[in-house]
PDB file of C-alpha atoms in Angstrom:
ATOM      1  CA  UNK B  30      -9.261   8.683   9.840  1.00  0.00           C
ATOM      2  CA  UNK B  31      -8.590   6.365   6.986  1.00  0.00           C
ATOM      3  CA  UNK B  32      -8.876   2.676   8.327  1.00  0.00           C
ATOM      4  CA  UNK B  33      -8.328  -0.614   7.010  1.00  0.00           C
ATOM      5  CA  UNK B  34      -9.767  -3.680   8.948  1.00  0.00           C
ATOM      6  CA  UNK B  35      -9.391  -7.135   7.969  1.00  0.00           C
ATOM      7  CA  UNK B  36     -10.883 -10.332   9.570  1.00  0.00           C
ATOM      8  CA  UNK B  37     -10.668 -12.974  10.674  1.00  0.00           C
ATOM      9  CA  UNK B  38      -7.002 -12.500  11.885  1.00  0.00           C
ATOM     10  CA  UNK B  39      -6.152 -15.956  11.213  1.00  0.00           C
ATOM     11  CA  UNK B  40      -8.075 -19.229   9.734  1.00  0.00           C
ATOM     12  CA  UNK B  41      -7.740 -22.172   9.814  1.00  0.00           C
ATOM     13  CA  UNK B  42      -9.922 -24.946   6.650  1.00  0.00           C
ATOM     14  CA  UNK B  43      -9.900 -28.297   5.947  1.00  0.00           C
ATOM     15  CA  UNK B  44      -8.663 -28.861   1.958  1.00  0.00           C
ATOM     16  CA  UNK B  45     -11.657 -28.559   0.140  1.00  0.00           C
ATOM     17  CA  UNK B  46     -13.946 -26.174   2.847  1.00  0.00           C
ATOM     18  CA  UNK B  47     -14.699 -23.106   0.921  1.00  0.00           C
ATOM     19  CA  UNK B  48     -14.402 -20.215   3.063  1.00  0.00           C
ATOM     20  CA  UNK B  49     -14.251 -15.604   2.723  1.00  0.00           C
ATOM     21  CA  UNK B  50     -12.157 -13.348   3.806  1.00  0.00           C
ATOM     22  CA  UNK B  51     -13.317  -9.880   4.920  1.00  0.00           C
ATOM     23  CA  UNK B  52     -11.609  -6.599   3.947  1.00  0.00           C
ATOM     24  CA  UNK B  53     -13.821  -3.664   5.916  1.00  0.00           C
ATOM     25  CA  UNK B  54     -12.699   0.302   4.642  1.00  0.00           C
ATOM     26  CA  UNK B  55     -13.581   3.317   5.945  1.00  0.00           C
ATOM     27  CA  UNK B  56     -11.685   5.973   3.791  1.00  0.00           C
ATOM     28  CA  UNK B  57     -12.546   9.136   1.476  1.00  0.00           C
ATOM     29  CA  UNK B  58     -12.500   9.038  -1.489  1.00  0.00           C
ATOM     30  CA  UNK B  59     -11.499   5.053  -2.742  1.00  0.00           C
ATOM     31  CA  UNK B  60      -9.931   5.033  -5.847  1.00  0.00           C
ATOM     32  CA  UNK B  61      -8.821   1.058  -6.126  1.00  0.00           C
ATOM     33  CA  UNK B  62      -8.666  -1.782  -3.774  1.00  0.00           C
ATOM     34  CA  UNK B  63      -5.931  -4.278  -3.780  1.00  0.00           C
ATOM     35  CA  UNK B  64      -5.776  -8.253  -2.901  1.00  0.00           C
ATOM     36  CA  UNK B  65      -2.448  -9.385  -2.274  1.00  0.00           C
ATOM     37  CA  UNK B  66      -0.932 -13.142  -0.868  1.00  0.00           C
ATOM     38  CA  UNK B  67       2.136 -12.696   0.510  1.00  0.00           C
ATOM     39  CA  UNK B  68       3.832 -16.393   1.765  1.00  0.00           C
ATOM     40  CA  UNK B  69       6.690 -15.899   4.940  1.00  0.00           C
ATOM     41  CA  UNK B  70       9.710 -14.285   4.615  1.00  0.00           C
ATOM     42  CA  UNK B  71       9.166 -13.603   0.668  1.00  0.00           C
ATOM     43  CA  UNK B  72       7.179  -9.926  -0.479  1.00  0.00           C
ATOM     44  CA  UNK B  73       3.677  -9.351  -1.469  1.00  0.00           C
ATOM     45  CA  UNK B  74       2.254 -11.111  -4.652  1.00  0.00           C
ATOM     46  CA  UNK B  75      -0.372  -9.172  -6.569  1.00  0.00           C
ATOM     47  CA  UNK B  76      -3.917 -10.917  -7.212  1.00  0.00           C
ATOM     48  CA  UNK B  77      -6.659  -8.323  -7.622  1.00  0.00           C
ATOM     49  CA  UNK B  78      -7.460  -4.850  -8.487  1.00  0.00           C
ATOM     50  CA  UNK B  79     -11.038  -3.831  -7.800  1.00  0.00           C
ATOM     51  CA  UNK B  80     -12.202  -0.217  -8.955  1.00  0.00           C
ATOM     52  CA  UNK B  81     -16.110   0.200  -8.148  1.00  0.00           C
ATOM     53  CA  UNK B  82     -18.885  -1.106  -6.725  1.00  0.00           C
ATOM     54  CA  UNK B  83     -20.252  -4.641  -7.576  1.00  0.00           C
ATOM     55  CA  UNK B  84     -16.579  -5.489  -9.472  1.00  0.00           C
ATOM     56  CA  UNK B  85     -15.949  -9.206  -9.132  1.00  0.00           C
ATOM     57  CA  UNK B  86     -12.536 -10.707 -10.150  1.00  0.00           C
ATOM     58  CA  UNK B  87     -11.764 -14.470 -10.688  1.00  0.00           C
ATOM     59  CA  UNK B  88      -8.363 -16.453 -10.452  1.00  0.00           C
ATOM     60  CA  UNK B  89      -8.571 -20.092 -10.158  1.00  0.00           C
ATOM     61  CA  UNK B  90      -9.957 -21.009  -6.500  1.00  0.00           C
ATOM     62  CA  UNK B  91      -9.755 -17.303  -5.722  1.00  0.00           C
ATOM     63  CA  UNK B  92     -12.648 -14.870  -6.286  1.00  0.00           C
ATOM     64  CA  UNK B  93     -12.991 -11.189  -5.161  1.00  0.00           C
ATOM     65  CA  UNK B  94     -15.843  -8.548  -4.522  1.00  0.00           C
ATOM     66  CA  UNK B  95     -16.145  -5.376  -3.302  1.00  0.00           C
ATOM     67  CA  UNK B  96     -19.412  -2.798  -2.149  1.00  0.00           C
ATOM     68  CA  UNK B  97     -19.029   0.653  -0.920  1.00  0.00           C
ATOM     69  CA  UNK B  98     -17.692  -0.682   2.736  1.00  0.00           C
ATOM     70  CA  UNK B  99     -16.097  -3.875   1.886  1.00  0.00           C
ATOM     71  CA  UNK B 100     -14.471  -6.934  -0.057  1.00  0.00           C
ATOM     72  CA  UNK B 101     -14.637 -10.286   0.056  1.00  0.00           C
ATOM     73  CA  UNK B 102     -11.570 -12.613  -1.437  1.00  0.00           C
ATOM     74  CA  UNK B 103     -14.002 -16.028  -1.396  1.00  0.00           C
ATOM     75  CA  UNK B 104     -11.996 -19.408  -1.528  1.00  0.00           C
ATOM     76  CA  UNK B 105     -13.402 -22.033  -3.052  1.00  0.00           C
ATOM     77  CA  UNK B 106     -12.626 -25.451  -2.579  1.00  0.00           C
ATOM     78  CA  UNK B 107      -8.930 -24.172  -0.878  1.00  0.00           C
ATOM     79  CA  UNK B 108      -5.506 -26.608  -1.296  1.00  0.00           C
ATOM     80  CA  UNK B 109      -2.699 -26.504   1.220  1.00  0.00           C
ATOM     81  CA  UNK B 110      -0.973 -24.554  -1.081  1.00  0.00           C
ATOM     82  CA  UNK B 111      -3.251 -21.514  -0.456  1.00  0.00           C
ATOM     83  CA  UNK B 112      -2.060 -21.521   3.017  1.00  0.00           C
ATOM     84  CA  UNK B 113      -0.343 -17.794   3.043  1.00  0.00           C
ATOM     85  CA  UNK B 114      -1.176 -14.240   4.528  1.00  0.00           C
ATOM     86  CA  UNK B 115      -3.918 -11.982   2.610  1.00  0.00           C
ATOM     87  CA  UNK B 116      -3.513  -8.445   2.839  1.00  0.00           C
ATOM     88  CA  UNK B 117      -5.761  -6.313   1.857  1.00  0.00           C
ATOM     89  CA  UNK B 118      -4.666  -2.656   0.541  1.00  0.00           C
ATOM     90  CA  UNK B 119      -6.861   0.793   0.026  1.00  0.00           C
ATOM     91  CA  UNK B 120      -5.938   3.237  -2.384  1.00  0.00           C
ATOM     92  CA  UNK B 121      -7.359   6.897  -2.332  1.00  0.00           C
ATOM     93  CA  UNK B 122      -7.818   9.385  -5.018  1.00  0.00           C
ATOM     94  CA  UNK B 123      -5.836  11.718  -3.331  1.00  0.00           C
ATOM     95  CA  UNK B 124      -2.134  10.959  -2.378  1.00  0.00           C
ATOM     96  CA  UNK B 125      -2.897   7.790  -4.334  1.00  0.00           C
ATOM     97  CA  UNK B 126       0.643   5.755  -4.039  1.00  0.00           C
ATOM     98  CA  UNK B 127       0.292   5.729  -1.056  1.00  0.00           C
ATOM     99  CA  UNK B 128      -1.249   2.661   0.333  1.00  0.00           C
ATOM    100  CA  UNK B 129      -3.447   1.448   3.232  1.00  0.00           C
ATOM    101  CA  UNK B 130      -3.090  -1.698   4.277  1.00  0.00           C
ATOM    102  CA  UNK B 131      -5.097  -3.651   6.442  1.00  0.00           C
ATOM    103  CA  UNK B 132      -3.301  -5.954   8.948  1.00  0.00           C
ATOM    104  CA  UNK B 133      -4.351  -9.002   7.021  1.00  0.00           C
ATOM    105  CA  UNK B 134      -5.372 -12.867   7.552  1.00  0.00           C
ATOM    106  CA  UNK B 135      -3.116 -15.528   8.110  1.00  0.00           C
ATOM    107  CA  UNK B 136      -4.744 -18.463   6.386  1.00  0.00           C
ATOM    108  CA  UNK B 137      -3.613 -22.289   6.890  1.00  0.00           C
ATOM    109  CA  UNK B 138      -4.874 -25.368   4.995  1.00  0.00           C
ATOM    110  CA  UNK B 139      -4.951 -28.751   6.267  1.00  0.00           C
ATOM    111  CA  UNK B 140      -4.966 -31.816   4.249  1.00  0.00           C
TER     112      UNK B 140
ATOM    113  CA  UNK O  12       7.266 -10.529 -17.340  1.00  0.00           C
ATOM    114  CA  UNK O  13       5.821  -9.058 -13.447  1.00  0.00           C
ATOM    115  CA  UNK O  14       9.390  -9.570 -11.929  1.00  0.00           C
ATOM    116  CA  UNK O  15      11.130  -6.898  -9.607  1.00  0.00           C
ATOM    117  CA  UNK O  16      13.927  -8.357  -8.498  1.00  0.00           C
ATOM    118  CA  UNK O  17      15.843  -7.359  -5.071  1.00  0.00           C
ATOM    119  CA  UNK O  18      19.488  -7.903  -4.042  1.00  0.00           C
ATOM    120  CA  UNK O  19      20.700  -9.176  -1.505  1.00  0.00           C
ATOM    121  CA  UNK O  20      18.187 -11.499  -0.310  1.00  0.00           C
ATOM    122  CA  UNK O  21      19.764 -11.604   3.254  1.00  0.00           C
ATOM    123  CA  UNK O  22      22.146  -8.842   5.133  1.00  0.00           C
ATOM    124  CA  UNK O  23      23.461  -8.807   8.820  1.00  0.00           C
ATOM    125  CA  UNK O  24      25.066  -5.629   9.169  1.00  0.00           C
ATOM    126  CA  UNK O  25      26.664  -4.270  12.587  1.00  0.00           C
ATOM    127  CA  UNK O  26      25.901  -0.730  13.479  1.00  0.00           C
ATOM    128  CA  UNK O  27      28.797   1.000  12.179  1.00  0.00           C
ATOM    129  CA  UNK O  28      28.394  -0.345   8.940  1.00  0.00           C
ATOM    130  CA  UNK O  29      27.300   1.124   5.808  1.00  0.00           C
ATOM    131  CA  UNK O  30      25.331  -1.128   3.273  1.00  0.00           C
ATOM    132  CA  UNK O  31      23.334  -0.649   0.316  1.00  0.00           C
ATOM    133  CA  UNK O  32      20.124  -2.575  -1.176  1.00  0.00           C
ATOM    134  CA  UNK O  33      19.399  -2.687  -5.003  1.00  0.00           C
ATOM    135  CA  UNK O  34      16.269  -2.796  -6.339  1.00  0.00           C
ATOM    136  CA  UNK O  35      15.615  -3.414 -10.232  1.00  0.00           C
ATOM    137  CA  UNK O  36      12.270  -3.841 -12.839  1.00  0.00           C
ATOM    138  CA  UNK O  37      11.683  -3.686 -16.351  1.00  0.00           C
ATOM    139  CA  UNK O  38       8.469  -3.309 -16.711  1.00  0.00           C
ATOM    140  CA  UNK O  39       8.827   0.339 -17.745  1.00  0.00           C
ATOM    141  CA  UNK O  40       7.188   1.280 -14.316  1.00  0.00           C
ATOM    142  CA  UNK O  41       7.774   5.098 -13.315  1.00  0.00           C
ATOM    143  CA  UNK O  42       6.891   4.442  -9.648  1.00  0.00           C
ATOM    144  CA  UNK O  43       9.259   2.765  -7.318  1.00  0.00           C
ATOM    145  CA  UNK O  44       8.691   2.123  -3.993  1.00  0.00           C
ATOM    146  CA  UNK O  45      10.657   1.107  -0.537  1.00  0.00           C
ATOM    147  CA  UNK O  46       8.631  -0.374   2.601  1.00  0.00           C
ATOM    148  CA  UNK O  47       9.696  -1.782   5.480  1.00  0.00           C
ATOM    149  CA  UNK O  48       8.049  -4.892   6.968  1.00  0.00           C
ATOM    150  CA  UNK O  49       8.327  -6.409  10.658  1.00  0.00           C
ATOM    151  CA  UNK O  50       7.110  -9.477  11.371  1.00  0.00           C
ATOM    152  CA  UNK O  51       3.097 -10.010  11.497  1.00  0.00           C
ATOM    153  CA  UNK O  52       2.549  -6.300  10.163  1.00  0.00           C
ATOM    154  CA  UNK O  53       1.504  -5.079   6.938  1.00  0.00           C
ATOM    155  CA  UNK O  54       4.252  -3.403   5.016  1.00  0.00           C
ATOM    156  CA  UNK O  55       4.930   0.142   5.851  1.00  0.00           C
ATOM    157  CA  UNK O  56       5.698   2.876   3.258  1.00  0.00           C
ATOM    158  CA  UNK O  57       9.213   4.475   3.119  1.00  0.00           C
ATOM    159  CA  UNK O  58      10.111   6.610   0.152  1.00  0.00           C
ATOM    160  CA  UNK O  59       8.452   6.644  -3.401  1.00  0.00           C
ATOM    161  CA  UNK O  60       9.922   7.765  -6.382  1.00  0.00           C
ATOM    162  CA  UNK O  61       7.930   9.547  -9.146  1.00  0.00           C
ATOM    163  CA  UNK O  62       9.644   9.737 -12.953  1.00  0.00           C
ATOM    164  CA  UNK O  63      13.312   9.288 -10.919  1.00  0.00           C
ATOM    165  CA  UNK O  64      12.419  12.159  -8.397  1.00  0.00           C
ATOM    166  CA  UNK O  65      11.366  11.641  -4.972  1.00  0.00           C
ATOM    167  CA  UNK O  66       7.944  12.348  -4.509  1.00  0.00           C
ATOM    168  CA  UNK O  67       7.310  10.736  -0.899  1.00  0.00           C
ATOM    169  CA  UNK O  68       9.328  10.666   2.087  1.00  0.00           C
ATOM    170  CA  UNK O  69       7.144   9.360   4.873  1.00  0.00           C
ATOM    171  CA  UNK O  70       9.158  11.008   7.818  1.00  0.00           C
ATOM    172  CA  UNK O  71      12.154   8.128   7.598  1.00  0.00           C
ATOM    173  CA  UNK O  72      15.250   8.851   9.632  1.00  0.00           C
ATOM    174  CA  UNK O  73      18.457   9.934   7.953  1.00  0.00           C
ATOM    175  CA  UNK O  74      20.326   6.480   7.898  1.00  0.00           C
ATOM    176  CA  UNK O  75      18.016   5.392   5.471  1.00  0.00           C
ATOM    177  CA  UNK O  76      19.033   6.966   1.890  1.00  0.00           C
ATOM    178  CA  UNK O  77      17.103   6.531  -1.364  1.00  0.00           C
ATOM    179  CA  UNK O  78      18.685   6.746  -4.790  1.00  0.00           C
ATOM    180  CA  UNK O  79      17.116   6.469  -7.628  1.00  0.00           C
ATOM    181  CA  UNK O  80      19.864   6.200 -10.696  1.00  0.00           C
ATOM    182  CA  UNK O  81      17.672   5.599 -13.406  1.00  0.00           C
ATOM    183  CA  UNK O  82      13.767   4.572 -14.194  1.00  0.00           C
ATOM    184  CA  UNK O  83      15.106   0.779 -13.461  1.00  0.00           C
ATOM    185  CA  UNK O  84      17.140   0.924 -10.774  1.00  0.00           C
ATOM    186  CA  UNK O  85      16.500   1.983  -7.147  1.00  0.00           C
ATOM    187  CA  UNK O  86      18.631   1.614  -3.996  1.00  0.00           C
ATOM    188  CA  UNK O  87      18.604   2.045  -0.233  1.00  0.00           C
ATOM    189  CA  UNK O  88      21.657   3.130   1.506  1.00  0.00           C
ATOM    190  CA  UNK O  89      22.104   1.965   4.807  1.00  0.00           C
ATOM    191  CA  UNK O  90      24.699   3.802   7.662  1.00  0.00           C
ATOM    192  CA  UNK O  91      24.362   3.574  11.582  1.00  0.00           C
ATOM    193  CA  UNK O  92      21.767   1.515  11.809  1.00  0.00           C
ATOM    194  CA  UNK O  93      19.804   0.365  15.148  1.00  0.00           C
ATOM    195  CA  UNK O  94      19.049  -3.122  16.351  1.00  0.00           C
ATOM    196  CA  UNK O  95      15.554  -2.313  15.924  1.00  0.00           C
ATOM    197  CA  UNK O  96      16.156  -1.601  12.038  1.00  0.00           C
ATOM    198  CA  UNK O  97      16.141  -5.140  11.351  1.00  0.00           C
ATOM    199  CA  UNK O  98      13.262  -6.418   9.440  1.00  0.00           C
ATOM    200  CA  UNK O  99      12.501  -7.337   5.779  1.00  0.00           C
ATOM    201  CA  UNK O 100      13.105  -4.528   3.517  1.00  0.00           C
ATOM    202  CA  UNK O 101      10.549  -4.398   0.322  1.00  0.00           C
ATOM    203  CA  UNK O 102      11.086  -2.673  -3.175  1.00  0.00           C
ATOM    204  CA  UNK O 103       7.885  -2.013  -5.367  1.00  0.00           C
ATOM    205  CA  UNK O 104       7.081  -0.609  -8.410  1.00  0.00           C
ATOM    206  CA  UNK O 105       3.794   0.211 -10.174  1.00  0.00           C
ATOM    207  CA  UNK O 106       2.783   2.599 -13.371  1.00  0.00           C
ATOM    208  CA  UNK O 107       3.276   6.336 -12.317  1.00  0.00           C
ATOM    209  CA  UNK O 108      -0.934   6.667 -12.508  1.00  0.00           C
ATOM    210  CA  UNK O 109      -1.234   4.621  -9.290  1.00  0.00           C
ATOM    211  CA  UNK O 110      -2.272   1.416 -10.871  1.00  0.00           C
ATOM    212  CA  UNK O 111      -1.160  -1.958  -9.099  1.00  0.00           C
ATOM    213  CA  UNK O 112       2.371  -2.403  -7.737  1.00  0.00           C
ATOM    214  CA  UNK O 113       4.440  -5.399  -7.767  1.00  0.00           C
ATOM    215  CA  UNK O 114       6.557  -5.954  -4.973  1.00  0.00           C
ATOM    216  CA  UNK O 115       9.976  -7.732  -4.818  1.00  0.00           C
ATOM    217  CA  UNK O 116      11.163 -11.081  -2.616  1.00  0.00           C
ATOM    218  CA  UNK O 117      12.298  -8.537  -0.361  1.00  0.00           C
ATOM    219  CA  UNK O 118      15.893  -8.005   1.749  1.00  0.00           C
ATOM    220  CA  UNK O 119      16.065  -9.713   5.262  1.00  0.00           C
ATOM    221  CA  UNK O 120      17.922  -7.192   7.115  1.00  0.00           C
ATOM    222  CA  UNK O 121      19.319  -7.687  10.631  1.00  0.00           C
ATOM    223  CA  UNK O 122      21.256  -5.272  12.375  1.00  0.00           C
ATOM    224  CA  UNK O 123      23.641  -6.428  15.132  1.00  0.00           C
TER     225      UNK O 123
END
C-alpha cells in the first residue's frame, strides 16, 4: 500500500536553529515528489519538485533532498515567518494526478 | 504569474441550499483539480479534470457537482449538503503531464 509518512508531527525552533524535516515513502513506482507550505486557513503553496535520486533544490533558507526512501526539506537559520505546515506529496507513474500526501509538520518559530 | 484564484473565500450555507464555488487560472494549465481539506489533514482529492473532461472522480457523493466550462474555469456545485461537509474547499491546477500543481486560497465552507 502506497504510504506517505512525515515527521516530526510538529516542531518547535528558536529563530536562527537550523533544523530537517523528514518525508519517508513507500510507493511503486515514484515519478516526482512535492514540498509544499501551506499557512492556516489559506491553500497549499508550491516550493519543490524533486524527480530522482540525489536531486537537491534551494530557495532561500529552504533546501530539499530526496534518496530512494526519503526527503529532507532542511531549514537553515529559520525566521518566524517560516512558521507554517509542510506537507509533503508523492506522485506515481501510474495514475499520476493523483497525489499522496503525507500528513505533514506543523512548524513554529520563536523569536 | 502562479495565481489560481478561488471565489468565494467564505460560505455558510444551510442544508437545503444550493451553492456554487468558482475556480479560475491562466496559466494555460489543462489539469484542474478540487480537494477537500478538514482541519489538521492533508488535502483530499475530489474530482480532476483532464483537457475539460473529467478524468477522476474519487467516489464523491452526488451533492458535490463538478463543471468544467472551459480550460480556465472550474466550479463545484453544492445541493443538500451535511453538517459534516464543512471544511475548506481547494481548487488546483497543474500542466496535463502531471507536473506541479498550484493550489488556490481555498473556500471556507460551513454547512449549518
Amino acid at each position: 500500500e502506497d504510504q506517505v509518512t512525515q515527521s516530526p508531527e510538529a516542531l518547535r525552533l528558536q529563530e536562527g536553529e537550523s533544523s530537517s524535516l523528514n518525508c519517508s515513502y513507500t510507493v511503486s513506482g515514484l515519478r516526482g515528489l512535492f514540498w509544499y507550505r501551506q499557512d492556516p486557513g489559506k491553500g497549499p503553496e508550491f516550493l519543490f519538485t524533486l524527480y530522482s535520486a540525489g536531486e537537491e533544490k534551494e530557495k532561500e533558507r529552504l533546501k530539499a533532498t530526496l534518496t530512494k526512501k526519503e526527503s529532507f526539506l532542511h531549514i537553515t537559520a529559520p525566521k518566524p515567518e517560516d512558521s507554517a505546515t509542510y506537507l509533503c506529496a508523492v506522485q506515481k507513474n501510474t495514475g499520476f494526478q493523483k497525489l499522496v500526501f503525507g500528513t505533514g509538520t506543523r512548524l513554529l518559530v520563536s523569536p | 504569474d502562479t495565481e489560481v484564484t478561488q471565489t468565494p473565500k467564505h460560505l455558510v450555507m444551510g442544508m437545503t441550499n444550493k451553492k456554487s464555488l468558482k475556480c479560475e487560472q491562466h496559466m494555460g494549465h489543462r489539469a484542474m483539480y478540487w480537494y477537500k481539506q478538514k482541519a489538521k489533514k492533508p488535502p483530499e482529492l475530489m474530482f480532476v479534470y483532464s483537457y475539460e473532461k473529467l478524468s477522476i472522480n474519487e467516489s464523491v457523493p452526488s451533492r458535490f457537482s463538478p463543471e468544467c466550462p472551459n480550460s480556465s474555469l472550474l466550479n463545484l456545485h453544492l445541493h443538500a449538503l451535511q453538517p459534516e461537509d464543512s471544511a475548506l474547499y481547494l481548487c488546483a491546477s497543474s500542466q496535463a503531464g502531471g507536473t506541479e500543481a498550484f493550489f488556490g486560497q481555498g473556500t471556507r465552507l460551513t454547512v449549518v
